[in-house]
Coordinates of C-alpha atoms and ligand atoms in Angstrom, one line a residue:
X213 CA -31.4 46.7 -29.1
X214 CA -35.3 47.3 -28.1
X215 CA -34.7 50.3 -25.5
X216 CA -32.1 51.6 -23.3
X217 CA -33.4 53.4 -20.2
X218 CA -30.6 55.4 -18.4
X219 CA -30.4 57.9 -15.3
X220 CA -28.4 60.1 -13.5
X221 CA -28.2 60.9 -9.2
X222 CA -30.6 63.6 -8.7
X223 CA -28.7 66.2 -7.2
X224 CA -29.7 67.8 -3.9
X225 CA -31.0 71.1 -4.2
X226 CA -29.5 73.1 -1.5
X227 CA -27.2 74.9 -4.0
X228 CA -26.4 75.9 -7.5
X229 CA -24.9 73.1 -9.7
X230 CA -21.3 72.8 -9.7
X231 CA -18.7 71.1 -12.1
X232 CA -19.0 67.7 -10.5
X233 CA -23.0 67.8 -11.0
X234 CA -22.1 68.3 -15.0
X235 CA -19.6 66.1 -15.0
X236 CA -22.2 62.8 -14.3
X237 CA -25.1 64.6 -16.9
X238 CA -22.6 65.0 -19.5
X239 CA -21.2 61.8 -19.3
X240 CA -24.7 60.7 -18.8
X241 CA -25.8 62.3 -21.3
X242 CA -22.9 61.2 -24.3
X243 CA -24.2 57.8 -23.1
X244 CA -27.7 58.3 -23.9
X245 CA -26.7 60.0 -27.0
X246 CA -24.7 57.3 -28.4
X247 CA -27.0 54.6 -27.5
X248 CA -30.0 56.8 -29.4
X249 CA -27.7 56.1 -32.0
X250 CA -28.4 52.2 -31.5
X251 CA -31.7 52.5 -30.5
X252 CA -35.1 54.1 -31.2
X253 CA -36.3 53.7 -27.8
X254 CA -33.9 55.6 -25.4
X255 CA -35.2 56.9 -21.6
X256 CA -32.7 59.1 -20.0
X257 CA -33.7 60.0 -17.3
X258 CA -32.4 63.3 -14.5
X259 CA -33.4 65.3 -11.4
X260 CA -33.3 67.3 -8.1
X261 CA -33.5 65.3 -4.9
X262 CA -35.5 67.7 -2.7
X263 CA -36.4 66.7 0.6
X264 CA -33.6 66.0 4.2
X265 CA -32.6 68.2 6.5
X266 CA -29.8 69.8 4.7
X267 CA -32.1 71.6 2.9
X268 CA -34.7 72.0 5.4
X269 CA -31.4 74.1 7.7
X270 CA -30.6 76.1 4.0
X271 CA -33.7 76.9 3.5
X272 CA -34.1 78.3 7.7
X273 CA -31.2 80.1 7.6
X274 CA -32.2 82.1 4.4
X275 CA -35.7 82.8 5.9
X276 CA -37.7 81.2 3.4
X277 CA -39.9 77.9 3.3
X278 CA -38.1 74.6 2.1
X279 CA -40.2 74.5 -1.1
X280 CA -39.3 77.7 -2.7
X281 CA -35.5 77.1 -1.7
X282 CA -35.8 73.9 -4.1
X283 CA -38.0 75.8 -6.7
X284 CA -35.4 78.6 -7.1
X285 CA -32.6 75.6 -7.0
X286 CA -34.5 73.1 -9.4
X287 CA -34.5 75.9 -12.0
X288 CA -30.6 76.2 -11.6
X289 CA -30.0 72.7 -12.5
X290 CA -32.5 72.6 -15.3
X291 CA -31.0 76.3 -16.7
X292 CA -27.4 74.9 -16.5
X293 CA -28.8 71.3 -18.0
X294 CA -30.3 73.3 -21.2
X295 CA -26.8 75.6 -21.9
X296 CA -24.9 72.3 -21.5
X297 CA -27.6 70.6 -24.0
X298 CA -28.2 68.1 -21.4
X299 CA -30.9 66.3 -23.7
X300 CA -32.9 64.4 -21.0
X301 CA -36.6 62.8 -21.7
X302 CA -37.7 63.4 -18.0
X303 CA -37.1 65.9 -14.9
X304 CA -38.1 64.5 -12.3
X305 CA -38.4 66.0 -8.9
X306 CA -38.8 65.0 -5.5
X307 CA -41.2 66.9 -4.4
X308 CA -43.4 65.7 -7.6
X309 CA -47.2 64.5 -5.9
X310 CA -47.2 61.6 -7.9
X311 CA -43.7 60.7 -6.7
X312 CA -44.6 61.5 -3.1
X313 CA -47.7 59.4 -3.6
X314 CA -45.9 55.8 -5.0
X315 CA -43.0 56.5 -2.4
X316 CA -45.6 56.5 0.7
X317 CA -47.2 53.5 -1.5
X318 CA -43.7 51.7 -1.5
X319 CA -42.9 52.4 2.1
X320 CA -46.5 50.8 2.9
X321 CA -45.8 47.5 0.6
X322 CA -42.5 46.9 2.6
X323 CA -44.2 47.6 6.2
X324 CA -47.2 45.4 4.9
X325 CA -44.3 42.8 3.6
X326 CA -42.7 43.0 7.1
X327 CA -39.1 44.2 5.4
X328 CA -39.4 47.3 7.2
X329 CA -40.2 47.5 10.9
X330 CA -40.0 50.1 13.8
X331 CA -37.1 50.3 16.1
X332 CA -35.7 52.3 19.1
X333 CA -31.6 53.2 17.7
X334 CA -29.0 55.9 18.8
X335 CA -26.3 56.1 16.1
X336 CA -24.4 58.6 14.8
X337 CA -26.0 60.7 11.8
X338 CA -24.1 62.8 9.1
X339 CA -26.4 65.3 7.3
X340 CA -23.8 65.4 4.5
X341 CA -24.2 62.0 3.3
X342 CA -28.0 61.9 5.2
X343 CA -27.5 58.8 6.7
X344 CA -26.3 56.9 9.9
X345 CA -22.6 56.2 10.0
X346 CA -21.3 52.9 11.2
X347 CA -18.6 54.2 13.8
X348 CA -15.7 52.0 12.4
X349 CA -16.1 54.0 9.1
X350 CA -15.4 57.2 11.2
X351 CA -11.7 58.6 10.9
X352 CA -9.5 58.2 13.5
X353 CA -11.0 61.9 15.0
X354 CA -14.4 60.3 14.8
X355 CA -15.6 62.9 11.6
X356 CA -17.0 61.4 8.8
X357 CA -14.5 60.8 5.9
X358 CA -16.4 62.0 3.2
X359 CA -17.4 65.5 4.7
X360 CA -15.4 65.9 7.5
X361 CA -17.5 66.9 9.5
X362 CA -18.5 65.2 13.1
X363 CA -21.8 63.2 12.8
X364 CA -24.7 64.1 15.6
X365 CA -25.7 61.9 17.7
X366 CA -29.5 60.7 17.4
X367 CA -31.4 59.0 19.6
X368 CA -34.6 58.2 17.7
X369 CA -37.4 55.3 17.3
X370 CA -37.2 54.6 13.6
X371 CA -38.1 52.6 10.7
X372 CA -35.6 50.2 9.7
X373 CA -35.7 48.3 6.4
X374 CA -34.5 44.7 6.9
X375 CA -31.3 45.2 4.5
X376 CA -28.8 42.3 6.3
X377 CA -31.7 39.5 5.0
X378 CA -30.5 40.2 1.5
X379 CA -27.2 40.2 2.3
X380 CA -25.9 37.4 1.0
X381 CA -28.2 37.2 -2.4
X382 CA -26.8 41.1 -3.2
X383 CA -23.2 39.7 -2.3
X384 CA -24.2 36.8 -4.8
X385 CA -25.5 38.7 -7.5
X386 CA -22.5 41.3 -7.5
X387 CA -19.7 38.1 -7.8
X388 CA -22.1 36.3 -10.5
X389 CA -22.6 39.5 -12.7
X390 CA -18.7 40.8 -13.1
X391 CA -20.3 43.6 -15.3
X392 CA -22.7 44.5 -12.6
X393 CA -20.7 47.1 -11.1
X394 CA -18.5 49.4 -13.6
X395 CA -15.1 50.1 -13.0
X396 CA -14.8 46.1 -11.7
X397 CA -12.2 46.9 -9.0
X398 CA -15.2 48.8 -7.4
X399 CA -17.6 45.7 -6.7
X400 CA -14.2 44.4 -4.1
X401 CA -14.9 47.6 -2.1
X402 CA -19.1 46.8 -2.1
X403 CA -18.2 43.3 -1.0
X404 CA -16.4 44.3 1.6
X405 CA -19.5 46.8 2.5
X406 CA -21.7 44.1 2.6
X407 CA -19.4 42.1 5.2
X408 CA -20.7 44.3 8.1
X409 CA -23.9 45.4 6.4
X410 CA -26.6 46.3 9.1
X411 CA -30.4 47.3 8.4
X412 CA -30.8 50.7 8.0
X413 CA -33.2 53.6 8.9
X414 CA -35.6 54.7 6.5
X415 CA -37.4 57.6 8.7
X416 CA -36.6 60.0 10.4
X417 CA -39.1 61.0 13.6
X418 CA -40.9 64.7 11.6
X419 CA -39.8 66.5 15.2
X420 CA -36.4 66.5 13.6
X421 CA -37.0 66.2 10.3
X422 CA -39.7 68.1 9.2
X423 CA -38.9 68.0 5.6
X424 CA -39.6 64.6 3.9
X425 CA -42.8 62.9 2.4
X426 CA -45.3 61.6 5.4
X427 CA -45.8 57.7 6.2
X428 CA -49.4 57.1 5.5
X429 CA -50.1 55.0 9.2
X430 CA -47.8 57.0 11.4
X431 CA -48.1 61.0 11.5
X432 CA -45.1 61.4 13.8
X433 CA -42.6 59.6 11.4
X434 CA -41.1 61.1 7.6
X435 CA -39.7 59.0 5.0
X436 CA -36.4 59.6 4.8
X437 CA -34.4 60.4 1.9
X438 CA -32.5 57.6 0.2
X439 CA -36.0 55.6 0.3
X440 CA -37.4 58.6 -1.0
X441 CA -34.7 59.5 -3.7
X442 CA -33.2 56.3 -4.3
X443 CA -37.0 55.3 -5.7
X444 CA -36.9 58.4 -8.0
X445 CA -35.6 55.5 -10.8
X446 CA -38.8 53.7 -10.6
X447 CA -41.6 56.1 -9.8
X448 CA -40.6 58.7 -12.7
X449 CA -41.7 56.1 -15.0
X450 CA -44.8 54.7 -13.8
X451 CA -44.5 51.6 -11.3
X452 CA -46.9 51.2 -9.0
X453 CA -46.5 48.8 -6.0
X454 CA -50.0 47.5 -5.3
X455 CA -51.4 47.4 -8.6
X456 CA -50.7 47.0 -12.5
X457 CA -47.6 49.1 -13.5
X458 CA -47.7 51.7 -16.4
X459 CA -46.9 50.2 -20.1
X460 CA -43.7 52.9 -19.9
X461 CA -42.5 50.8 -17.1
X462 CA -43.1 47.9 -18.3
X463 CA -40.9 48.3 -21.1
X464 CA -38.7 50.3 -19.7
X465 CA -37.5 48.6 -16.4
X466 CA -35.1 47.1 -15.8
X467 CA -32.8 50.2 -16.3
X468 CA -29.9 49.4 -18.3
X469 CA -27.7 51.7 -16.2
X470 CA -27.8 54.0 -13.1
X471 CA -24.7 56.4 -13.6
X472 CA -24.0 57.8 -10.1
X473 CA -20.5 59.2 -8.3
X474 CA -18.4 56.8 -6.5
X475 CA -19.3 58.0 -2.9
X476 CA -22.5 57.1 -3.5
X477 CA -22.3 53.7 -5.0
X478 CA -23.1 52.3 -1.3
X479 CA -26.5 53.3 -1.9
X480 CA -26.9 52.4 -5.4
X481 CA -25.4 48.8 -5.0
X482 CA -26.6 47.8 -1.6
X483 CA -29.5 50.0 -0.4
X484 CA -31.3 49.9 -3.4
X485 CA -30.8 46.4 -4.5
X486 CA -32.1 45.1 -1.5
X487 CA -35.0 47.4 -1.8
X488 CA -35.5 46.2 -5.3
X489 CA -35.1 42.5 -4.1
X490 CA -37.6 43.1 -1.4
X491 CA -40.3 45.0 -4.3
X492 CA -39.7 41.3 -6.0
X493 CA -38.8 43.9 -9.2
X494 CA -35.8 43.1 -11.5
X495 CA -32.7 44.5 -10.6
X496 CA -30.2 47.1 -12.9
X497 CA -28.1 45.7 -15.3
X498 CA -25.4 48.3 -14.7
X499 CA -24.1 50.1 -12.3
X500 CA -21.5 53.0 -13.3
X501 CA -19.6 54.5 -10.3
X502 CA -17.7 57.4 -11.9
X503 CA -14.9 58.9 -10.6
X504 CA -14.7 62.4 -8.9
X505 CA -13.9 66.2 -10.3
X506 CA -11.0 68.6 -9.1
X507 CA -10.5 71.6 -9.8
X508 CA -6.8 72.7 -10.2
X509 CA -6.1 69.3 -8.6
X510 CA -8.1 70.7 -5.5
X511 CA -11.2 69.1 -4.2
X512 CA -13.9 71.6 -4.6
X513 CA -15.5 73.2 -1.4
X514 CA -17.3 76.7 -0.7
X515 CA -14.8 77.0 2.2
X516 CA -12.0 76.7 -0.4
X517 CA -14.2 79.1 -2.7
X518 CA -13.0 77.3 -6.0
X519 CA -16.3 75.9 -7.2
X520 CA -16.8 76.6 -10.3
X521 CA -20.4 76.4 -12.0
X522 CA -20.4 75.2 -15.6
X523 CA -22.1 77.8 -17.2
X524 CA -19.4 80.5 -16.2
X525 CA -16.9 78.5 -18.3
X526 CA -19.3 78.5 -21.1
X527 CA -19.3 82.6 -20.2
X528 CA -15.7 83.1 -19.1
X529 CA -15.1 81.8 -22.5
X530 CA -18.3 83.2 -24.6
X531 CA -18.6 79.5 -26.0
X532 CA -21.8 79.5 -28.1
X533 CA -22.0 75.9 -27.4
X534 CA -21.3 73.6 -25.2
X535 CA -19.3 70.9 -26.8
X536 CA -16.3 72.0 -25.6
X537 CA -16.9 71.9 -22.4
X538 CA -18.3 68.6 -22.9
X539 CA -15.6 67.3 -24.9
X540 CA -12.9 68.2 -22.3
X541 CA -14.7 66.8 -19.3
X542 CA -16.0 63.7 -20.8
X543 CA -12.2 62.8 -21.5
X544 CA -10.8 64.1 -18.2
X545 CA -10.9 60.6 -16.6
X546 CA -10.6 57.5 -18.1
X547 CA -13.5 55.0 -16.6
X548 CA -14.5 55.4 -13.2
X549 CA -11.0 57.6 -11.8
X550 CA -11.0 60.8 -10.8
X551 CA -10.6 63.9 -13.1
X552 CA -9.5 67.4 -13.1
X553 CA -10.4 70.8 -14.8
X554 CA -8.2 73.3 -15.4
X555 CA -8.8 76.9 -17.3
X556 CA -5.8 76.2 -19.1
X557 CA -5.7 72.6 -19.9
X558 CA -9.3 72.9 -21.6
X559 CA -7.9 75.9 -23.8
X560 CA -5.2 73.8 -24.8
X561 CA -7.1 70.5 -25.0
X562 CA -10.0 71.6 -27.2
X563 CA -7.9 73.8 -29.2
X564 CA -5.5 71.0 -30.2
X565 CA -8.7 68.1 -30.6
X566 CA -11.0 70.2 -32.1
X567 CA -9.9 73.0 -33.7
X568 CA -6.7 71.8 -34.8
X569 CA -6.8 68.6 -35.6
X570 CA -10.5 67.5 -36.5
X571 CA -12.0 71.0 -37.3
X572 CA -9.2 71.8 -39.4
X573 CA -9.1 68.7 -41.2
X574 CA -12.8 68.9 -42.1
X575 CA -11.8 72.8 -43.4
X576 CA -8.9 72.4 -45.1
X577 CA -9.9 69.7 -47.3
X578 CA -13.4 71.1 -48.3
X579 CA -11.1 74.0 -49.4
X580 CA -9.1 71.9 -51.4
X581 CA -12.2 70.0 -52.8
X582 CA -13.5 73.7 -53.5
X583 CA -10.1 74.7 -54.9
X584 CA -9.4 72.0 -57.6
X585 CA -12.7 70.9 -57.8
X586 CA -15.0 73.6 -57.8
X587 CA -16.4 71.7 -54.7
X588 CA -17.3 68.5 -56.8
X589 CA -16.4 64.9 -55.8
X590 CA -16.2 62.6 -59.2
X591 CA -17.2 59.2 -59.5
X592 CA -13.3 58.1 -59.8
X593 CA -12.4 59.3 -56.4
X594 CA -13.8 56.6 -55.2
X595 CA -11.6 54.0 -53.1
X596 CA -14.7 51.9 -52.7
X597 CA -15.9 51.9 -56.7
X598 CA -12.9 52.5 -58.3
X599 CA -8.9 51.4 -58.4
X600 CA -7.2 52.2 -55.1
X601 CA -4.7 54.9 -56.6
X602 CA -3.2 56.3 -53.7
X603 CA -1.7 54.0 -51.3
X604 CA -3.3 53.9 -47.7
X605 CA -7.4 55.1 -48.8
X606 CA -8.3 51.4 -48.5
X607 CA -7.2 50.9 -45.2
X608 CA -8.1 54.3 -43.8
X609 CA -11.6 54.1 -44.9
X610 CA -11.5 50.3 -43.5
X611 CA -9.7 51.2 -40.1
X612 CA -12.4 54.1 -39.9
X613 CA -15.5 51.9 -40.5
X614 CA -13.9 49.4 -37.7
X615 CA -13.5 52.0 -35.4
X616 CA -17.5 52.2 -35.0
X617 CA -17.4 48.8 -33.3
X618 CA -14.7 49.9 -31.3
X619 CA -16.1 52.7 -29.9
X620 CA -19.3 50.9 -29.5
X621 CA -17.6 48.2 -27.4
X622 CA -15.6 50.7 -25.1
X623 CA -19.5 52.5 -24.5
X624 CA -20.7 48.9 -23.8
X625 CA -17.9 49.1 -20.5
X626 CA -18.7 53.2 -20.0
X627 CA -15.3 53.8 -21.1
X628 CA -16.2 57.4 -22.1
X629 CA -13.1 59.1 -22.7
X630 CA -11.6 56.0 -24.1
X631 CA -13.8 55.6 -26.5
X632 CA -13.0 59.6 -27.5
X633 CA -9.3 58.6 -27.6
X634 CA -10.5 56.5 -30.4
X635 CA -12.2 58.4 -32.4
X636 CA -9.1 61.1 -32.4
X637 CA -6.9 58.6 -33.5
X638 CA -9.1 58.1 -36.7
X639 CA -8.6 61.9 -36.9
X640 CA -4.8 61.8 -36.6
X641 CA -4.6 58.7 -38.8
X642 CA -6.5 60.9 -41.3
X643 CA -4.4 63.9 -40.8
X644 CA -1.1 61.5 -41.3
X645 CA -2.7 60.4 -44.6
X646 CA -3.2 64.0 -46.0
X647 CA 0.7 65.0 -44.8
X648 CA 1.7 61.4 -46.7
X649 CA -0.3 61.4 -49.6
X650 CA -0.2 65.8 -50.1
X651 CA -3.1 66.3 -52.4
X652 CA -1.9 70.0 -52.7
X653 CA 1.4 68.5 -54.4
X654 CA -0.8 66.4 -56.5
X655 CA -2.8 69.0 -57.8
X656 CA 0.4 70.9 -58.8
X657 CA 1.7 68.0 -60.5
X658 CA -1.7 67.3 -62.2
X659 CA -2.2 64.2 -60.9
X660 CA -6.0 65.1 -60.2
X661 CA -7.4 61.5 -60.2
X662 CA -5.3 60.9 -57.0
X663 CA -5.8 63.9 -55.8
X664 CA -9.5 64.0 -55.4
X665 CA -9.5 60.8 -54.1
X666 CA -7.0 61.8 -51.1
X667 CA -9.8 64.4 -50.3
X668 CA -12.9 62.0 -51.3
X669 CA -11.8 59.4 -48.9
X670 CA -10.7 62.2 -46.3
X671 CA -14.8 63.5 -46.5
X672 CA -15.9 59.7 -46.1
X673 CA -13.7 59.4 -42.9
X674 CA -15.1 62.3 -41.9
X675 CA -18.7 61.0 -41.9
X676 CA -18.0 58.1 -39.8
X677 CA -15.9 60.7 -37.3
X678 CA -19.1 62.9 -37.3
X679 CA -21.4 60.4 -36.1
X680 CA -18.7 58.8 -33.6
X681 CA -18.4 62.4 -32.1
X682 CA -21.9 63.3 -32.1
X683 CA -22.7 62.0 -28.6
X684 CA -19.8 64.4 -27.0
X685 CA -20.3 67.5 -29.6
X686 CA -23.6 67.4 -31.3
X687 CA -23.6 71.5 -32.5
X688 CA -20.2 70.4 -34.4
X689 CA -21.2 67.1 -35.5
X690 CA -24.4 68.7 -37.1
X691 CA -22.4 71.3 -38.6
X692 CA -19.9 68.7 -39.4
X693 CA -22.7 66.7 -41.3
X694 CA -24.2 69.7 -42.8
X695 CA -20.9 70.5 -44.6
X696 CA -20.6 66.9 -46.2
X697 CA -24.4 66.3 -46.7
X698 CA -24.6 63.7 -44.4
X699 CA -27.5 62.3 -42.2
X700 CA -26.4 62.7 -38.7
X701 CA -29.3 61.1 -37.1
X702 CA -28.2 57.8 -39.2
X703 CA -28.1 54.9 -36.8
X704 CA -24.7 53.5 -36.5
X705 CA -25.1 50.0 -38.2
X706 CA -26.4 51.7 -40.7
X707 CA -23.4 53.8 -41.7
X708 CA -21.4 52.5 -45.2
X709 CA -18.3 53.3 -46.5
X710 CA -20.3 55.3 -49.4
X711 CA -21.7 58.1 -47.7
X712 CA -20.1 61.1 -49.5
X713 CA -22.4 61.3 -52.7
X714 CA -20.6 62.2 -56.1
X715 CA -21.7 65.3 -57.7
X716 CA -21.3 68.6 -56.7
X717 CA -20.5 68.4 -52.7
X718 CA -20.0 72.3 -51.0
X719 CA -19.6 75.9 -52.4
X720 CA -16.9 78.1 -51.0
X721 CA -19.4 80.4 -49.1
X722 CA -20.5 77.4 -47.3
X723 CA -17.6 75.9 -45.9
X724 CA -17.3 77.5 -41.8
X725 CA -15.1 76.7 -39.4
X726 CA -16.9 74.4 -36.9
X727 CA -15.3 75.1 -34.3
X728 CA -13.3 78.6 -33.3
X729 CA -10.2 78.3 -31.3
X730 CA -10.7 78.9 -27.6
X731 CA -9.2 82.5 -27.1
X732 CA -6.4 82.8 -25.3
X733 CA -6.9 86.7 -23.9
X734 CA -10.3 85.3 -22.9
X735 CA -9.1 82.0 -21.0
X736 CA -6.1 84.5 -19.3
X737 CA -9.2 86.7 -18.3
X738 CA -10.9 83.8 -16.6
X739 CA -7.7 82.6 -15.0
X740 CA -7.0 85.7 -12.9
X741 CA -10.6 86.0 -11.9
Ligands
LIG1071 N1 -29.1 63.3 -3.8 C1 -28.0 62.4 -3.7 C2 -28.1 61.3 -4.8 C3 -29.4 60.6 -4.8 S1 -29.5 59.5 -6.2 C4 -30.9 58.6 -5.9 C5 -26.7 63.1 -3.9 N2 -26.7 64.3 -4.4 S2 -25.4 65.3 -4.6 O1 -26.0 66.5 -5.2 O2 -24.6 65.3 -3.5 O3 -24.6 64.6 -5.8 C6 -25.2 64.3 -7.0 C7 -24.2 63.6 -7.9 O4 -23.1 64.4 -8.2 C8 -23.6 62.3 -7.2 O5 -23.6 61.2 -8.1 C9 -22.2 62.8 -6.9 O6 -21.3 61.7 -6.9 C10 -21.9 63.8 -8.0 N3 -20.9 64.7 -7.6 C11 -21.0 65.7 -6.6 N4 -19.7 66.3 -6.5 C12 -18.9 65.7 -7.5 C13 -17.6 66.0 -7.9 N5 -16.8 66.9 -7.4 N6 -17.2 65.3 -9.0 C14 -18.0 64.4 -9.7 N7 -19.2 64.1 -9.3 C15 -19.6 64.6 -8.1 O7 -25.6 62.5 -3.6

């Protein structure tokens, strides 16, 4: 694989991150992690969408300019991306001048290219999703379904960008590219989008919204903001419409996935193909629509007060790091469906995964190996070099090594949490083998051989399971590693079935838990808050 460029939606900036804005840079970011595994040249790429008249009215109503509303906002996201080890190669925001400068540049190529044109239109405009509703998409009360709220009505001269003339080619490329659109049952719903598509508005007139990047020719009109954020994927890594792109671009594009929420998959697989296909510019090779967050099985809402920000369950807590968190809402949905967090469901979740099953694992037989051993793994351990003496190492070290493939396939088709279900089976199967094979009762019967290679292939599984659960918990994959003298940055084609070297492996002071139970007095704390 030569490069992998990936993004995530940039999130508006009229508010402090929530759950469901960590849920897509987590998952987005286990993505890129796994794929750095697979490639030297990963782009993951994230941001704040600053401009529209949501945040131009937040900004008003707290008495201060639009600008330092999305500077005190942008720092939010980028504070809550660090605790959650969001580990992305480029910030971008809108409000950027050399994003403001390609977008006006973009907007001028599709004017000059007659794609976009001006027209007089009256429709009915929700400043939720910042765009013009079609009224058959109203509910039956005429509110928008998304944000039930009632559209205004505008009555404007606008741009419109000429999106019903690629109509049929997007409909065509979405039915000859099945893999296009991830989950597949969503590209129906797109097709049936496109059946009614219309061209759409791309400025707004500045007397109403005041807030958005200037079109070069025509001081009375803004850009508005899906043309403006939508073209965040392009600009953040150096394309420039009239002239020769940066190198960064041109290796980089096309993107290999945009991972966006399903409510705005719309956008993402009409809008902005039909931009793309009007730039003449390649289009993505996937699209991942993921599913949406509860909380409590309630959809979040400030009127319902019950949205939670991420880094208060890191506090509620006192997590040092965030693979917990991580862990529990990368697996709360499997591809694409909706998901739910719960104080009391992660406590029990991560607690049984991590510290239970695979933590444990890792702990108790280091101790073993420390115990019998004196922490030293002998050549005749070995499943791989020497006589298979204990029934079942063969095919646990085998089922382990073709678990990589496995897991690499299920990333291939964003199945996140799937792919996690995976890798804990290799953990169970691996706990099943210790309660079969009981090195302890081994050791008593002085049957040493066996014993040490219960534990020896035990420590080898354990490598593979460190790299496979790097992407999701990186602080207790390195510490994982650490403890087995592994290289955790080792690409995964690259891993053998040899990785535990023999000689002396750990000393007692050395083995640590890698990950601490979730507390309960702490998680009942949180609860009642
Ligand atoms: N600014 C636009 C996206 C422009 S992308 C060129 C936007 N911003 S948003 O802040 O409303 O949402 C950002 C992302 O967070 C979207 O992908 C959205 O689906 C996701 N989520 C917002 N709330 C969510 C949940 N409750 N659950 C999961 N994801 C959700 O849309």
């Amino acid at each position: 694989m030569d490069k992998y460029y990936i993004t995530t939606a940039i999130d508006y900036v009229n508010g402090a991150p929530h759950i469901g804005h960590a849920y897509e840079k987590i998952l987005t970011d286990i993505i890129a992690r796994h794929y750095s595994q697979r490639t030297d040249n990963l782009f993951f790429l994230t941001g704040t969408d600053e401009h529209g008249i949501k945040i131009q009215k937040t900004a008003a109503s707290k008495g201060i300019t639009p600008k330092e509303l999305c500077d005190e906002n942008a720092q939010k996201f980028k504070a809550a991306w660090k605790a959650l080890d969001i580990n992305y190669n480029k910030f971008i925001r809108t409000t950027d001048e050399d994003h403001k400068k390609i977008v006006q540049k973009i907007f001028q190529k599709l004017k000059d290219k007659g794609a976009i044109y001006k027209h007089e239109y009256e429709g009915w405009y929700c400043s939720g999703c910042e765009c013009f509703l079609n009224p058959k998409d109203l509910t039956e009360d005429g509110l928008c379904p998304d944000h039930m709220k009632k559209p205004d009505i505008v009555k404007e001269e606008n741009y419109f960008f000429k999106l019903s003339a690629y109509k049929d080619a997007i409909i065509k490329h979405i039915k000859d590219n099945p893999d296009f659109i991830v989950p597949s049952f969503r590209a129906t719903e797109v097709i049936n989008q496109l059946e009614d598509i219309q061209d759409i508005s791309v400025s707004r007139s500045k007397e109403n919204v005041g807030w958005g990047i200037d079109i070069l020719d025509d001081p009375e009109q803004s850009i508005y903001v899906w043309i403006d954020a939508l073209s965040n994927y392009i600009t953040a890594i150096g394309y420039n419409p009239d002239g020769e792109s940066d190198e960064q671009f041109k290796k980089l594009w096309p993107v290999d996935v945009h991972v966006i929420g399903k409510d705005i998959l719309k956008f993402h697989s009409i809008y902005w193909i039909g931009i793309l296909m009007a730039l003449e510019l390649p289009l993505p090779k996937h699209i991942f629509a993921h599913g949406w967050i509860t909380i409590d099985e309630t959809k979040m809402s400030k009127s319902l007060g019950n949205v939670v920000s991420p880094t208060s369950v890191l506090e509620n807590f006192e997590l040092e790091y965030p693979d917990a968190f991580r862990y529990y809402m990368a697996t709360s949905a499997p591809c694409g469906r909706d998901g739910n967090y719960s104080d009391n469901d992660f406590k029990e979740k991560v607690n049984a995964h991590l510290a239970n099953s695979m933590g444990n694992l890792l702990n108790r037989t280091l101790s073993m190996l420390v115990k019998y051993f004196d922490g030293e793994v002998k050549e005749e351990f070995f499943v791989t070099k020497s006589p298979e003496k204990v029934s079942g190492s063969l095919s646990l070290i085998k089922e382990s090594a073709g678990k990589i493939k496995v897991v690499e396939n299920h990333f291939n088709h964003f199945e996140i949490a799937e792919a996690a279900q995976e890798i804990m089976s290799i953990v169970d199967s691996a706990n099943k083998y210790v309660t079969d094979n009981a090195p302890w009762t081994l050791a008593k019967e002085e049957k040493m051989t066996e014993c040490g290679q219960v534990l020896t292939t035990v420590l080898e599984v354990m490598c593979v399971i460190s790299s496979l659960i790097y992407p999701y918990c990186p602080n207790i994959a390195r510490e994982m590693a650490k403890q087995l003298s592994y290289d955790i940055t080792k690409k995964l084609e690259d891993i053998t079935t040899d990785e535990i070297k023999p000689g002396k492996l750990i000393s007692k002071e050395d083995i640590k838990p890698v990950f601490l139970r979730v507390d309960s007095e702490l998680a009942d704390k949180s609860v009642k808050k």
